[in-house]
Structures are given as C-alpha cells and as structure tokens.
Amino acid sequence: MRRVLRALKLEVSKTYFWTDSTIVLSWLEKECKDLKTFVANRISIIRTLTVAEQWNHVPSKQNPADLISRGMDPVKLQLCELWWSPSFLLQPEMTKCRDSSIETNDLYIRELKSNPSDLLSRGLKAESLPHNEGWWNGSSILQSDELPETVSECSDPDENYLPELKSKDDIVLTLNSNKPFFDYIVNRSNRILTVVRILSILFRFISNCRNRESKRKGQLTSEELSEAEHYLIKQCQFEVFSAEVTAMMSGDNISNKSKILNLSPFLDNKGVMRVGGRLENYHIQVNIP
C-alpha cells in the first residue's frame, strides 16, 4: 500500500483493504496471543502496517483479482465491468461485512489456541459442554469417573513417535562445489579481519571434530587467529607464485625467470614465503611475509 500511495502522488485521507477470506478477517480481529504461532506471526506483520478497521470483505464473485485466475481472456478483461470497478467501490460509505457463522468454522477454530472460555461464545450449547474435549482442555482420561491405570513407559513406540527423537548417530555432511574453498571464504567479506575470524572458527570446528576430548571453547585465541592468518597468506602466495612455492617446498632452485628471484625468497618454519632483501644481514626476528 505504501508503494501504491507513493506511485499515485495524491493526497489520500483514508485507505481500505479487502479480502475474500472471512476467516482472515476474523483472525485480524483477534489478539495475536490468542492465535497459534504460524498465523500469529503473519497477523502481527499485518497489524504493524494496518488496523483491523481498515479491512473489509469482498465476495469472490465481486473480486476483480479472481478474474484472471478463472481463465478470462485478456481481450474480454478490458470489456469486463467488474475489472474496472466493483459496484461496492462506488458507494459513499464502506460497509464492513462480518459473518457471525465464522466463529464455528473448523479452519478458524483450528488456528486458535485452546481456550475453553471461548466455546460458549462460539455457539456451543450448554448441554454439549460436558462432552466437549476442549472444555476440559486435557486428556480424555480426565473426563472419566475412574482413575486410570499406571501408565508405563512406551516399549513399542509408533512411527509418529520416533521422528521426534533426537538422533544419536553421527552425521557427516559433504559439499560438492567447482569453486575452490579458499576463493569461497575470501569472497565472503572484503575485510581481512573478518576472513581471518571465519577461518579461525572453521579450523576450531575441524579441531573439535578430531579431538572431542579436548575441545576448544570460548573466545578465539591469538594462536588461532595467527594460524588462520598464516593460512590466508600462504594461499594468496601460492595463487600468485605457485611455481616458486612448489620449488622451495621440494628443495629445488627457483627458476631464473622468476620475478622475485632477486628478493631471495625462502619458506619459514610455518611454510610462509618470506624474502631477504635489505634485512638479511640484521639479527632480528623474521616477521615480513
């Protein structure tokens, strides 16, 4: 509706909404706390944009939105009077339709939370009340004059019971993708710190799966972040200088055609490629990747 109002660029004093579902209209008049979760969530969204007084009922025969769904030809649609304006839109005042019989509709009642006090207001006769399960709001055994026998634990659960149990089996998930894992992780963010943290969490997960007796918990440690950072650097280096890294890993000489040969590259104890250059004669810790 907001988009329609912006597109019209007109001053509109009142807005109305129509639906051909009397059940939905009845739900709109109920408090969200009285409805089951699925319906309540959707009604709450509608309530944030509209109020119940704005909603009206349109019979299906007078609903222009149903014309195409009934299979009307587009040429005939232009000549159809209903398509251009239902008769009730020409009335000076909007009359709100309220079907009282909806209170006893099964679909409407099914989406209401169990509230025994609503039964009489829905039209249930007093003599039928003692025999209504909803009035007792409990198991059928509560309506019996005799106490039930002791209920033992279910020894032969049925098929409806088993799916609700948590599985104790280990589940292994695999993902087949043509996209390299490293590229996928790097493209998740344009901030290197974010990528490092993602890698750290993944490495912790792998470590916890392999060593269940000594799982890592809590905040990420500096060692974990450093491990992920080294992995990120090595992958970037291998992507650009794969020939040089492969040669150094196998102990071979780097090709004379390499662009970084004059920088005296070497691999440190973590497998990160570093260069000598001006710092090769200084007795300081190697920290330049």
mmCIF file with all atom_site columns, N, CA and C in Angstrom, residues 66 172 189 230 272 277:
data_model
loop_
_atom_site.group_PDB
_atom_site.id
_atom_site.type_symbol
_atom_site.label_atom_id
_atom_site.label_alt_id
_atom_site.label_comp_id
_atom_site.label_asym_id
_atom_site.label_entity_id
_atom_site.label_seq_id
_atom_site.pdbx_PDB_ins_code
_atom_site.Cartn_x
_atom_site.Cartn_y
_atom_site.Cartn_z
_atom_site.occupancy
_atom_site.B_iso_or_equiv
_atom_site.pdbx_formal_charge
_atom_site.auth_seq_id
_atom_site.auth_comp_id
_atom_site.auth_asym_id
_atom_site.auth_atom_id
_atom_site.pdbx_PDB_model_num
ATOM 1  N N  . ASP A 1 66  ? -9.823  -12.111 -8.914  1.00 0.00 ? 66  ASP A N  1
ATOM 2  C CA . ASP A 1 66  ? -10.098 -13.511 -9.255  1.00 0.00 ? 66  ASP A CA 1
ATOM 3  C C  . ASP A 1 66  ? -10.395 -13.718 -10.733 1.00 0.00 ? 66  ASP A C  1
ATOM 4  N N  . VAL A 1 172 ? 27.535  -36.917 8.813   1.00 0.00 ? 172 VAL A N  1
ATOM 5  C CA . VAL A 1 172 ? 28.608  -36.290 8.054   1.00 0.00 ? 172 VAL A CA 1
ATOM 6  C C  . VAL A 1 172 ? 28.005  -35.628 6.827   1.00 0.00 ? 172 VAL A C  1
ATOM 7  N N  . SER A 1 189 ? 33.739  -11.750 2.442   1.00 0.00 ? 189 SER A N  1
ATOM 8  C CA . SER A 1 189 ? 33.859  -10.410 3.020   1.00 0.00 ? 189 SER A CA 1
ATOM 9  C C  . SER A 1 189 ? 35.022  -9.689  2.351   1.00 0.00 ? 189 SER A C  1
ATOM 10 N N  . HIS A 1 230 ? 48.166  -17.082 8.837   1.00 0.00 ? 230 HIS A N  1
ATOM 11 C CA . HIS A 1 230 ? 49.231  -17.740 8.080   1.00 0.00 ? 230 HIS A CA 1
ATOM 12 C C  . HIS A 1 230 ? 48.651  -18.545 6.922   1.00 0.00 ? 230 HIS A C  1
ATOM 13 N N  . VAL A 1 272 ? 55.348  -20.134 5.302   1.00 0.00 ? 272 VAL A N  1
ATOM 14 C CA . VAL A 1 272 ? 55.058  -18.832 4.709   1.00 0.00 ? 272 VAL A CA 1
ATOM 15 C C  . VAL A 1 272 ? 56.286  -18.356 3.947   1.00 0.00 ? 272 VAL A C  1
ATOM 16 N N  . GLY A 1 277 ? 66.279  -9.584  1.113   1.00 0.00 ? 277 GLY A N  1
ATOM 17 C CA . GLY A 1 277 ? 66.418  -8.165  0.806   1.00 0.00 ? 277 GLY A CA 1
ATOM 18 C C  . GLY A 1 277 ? 67.343  -7.450  1.757   1.00 0.00 ? 277 GLY A C  1
#
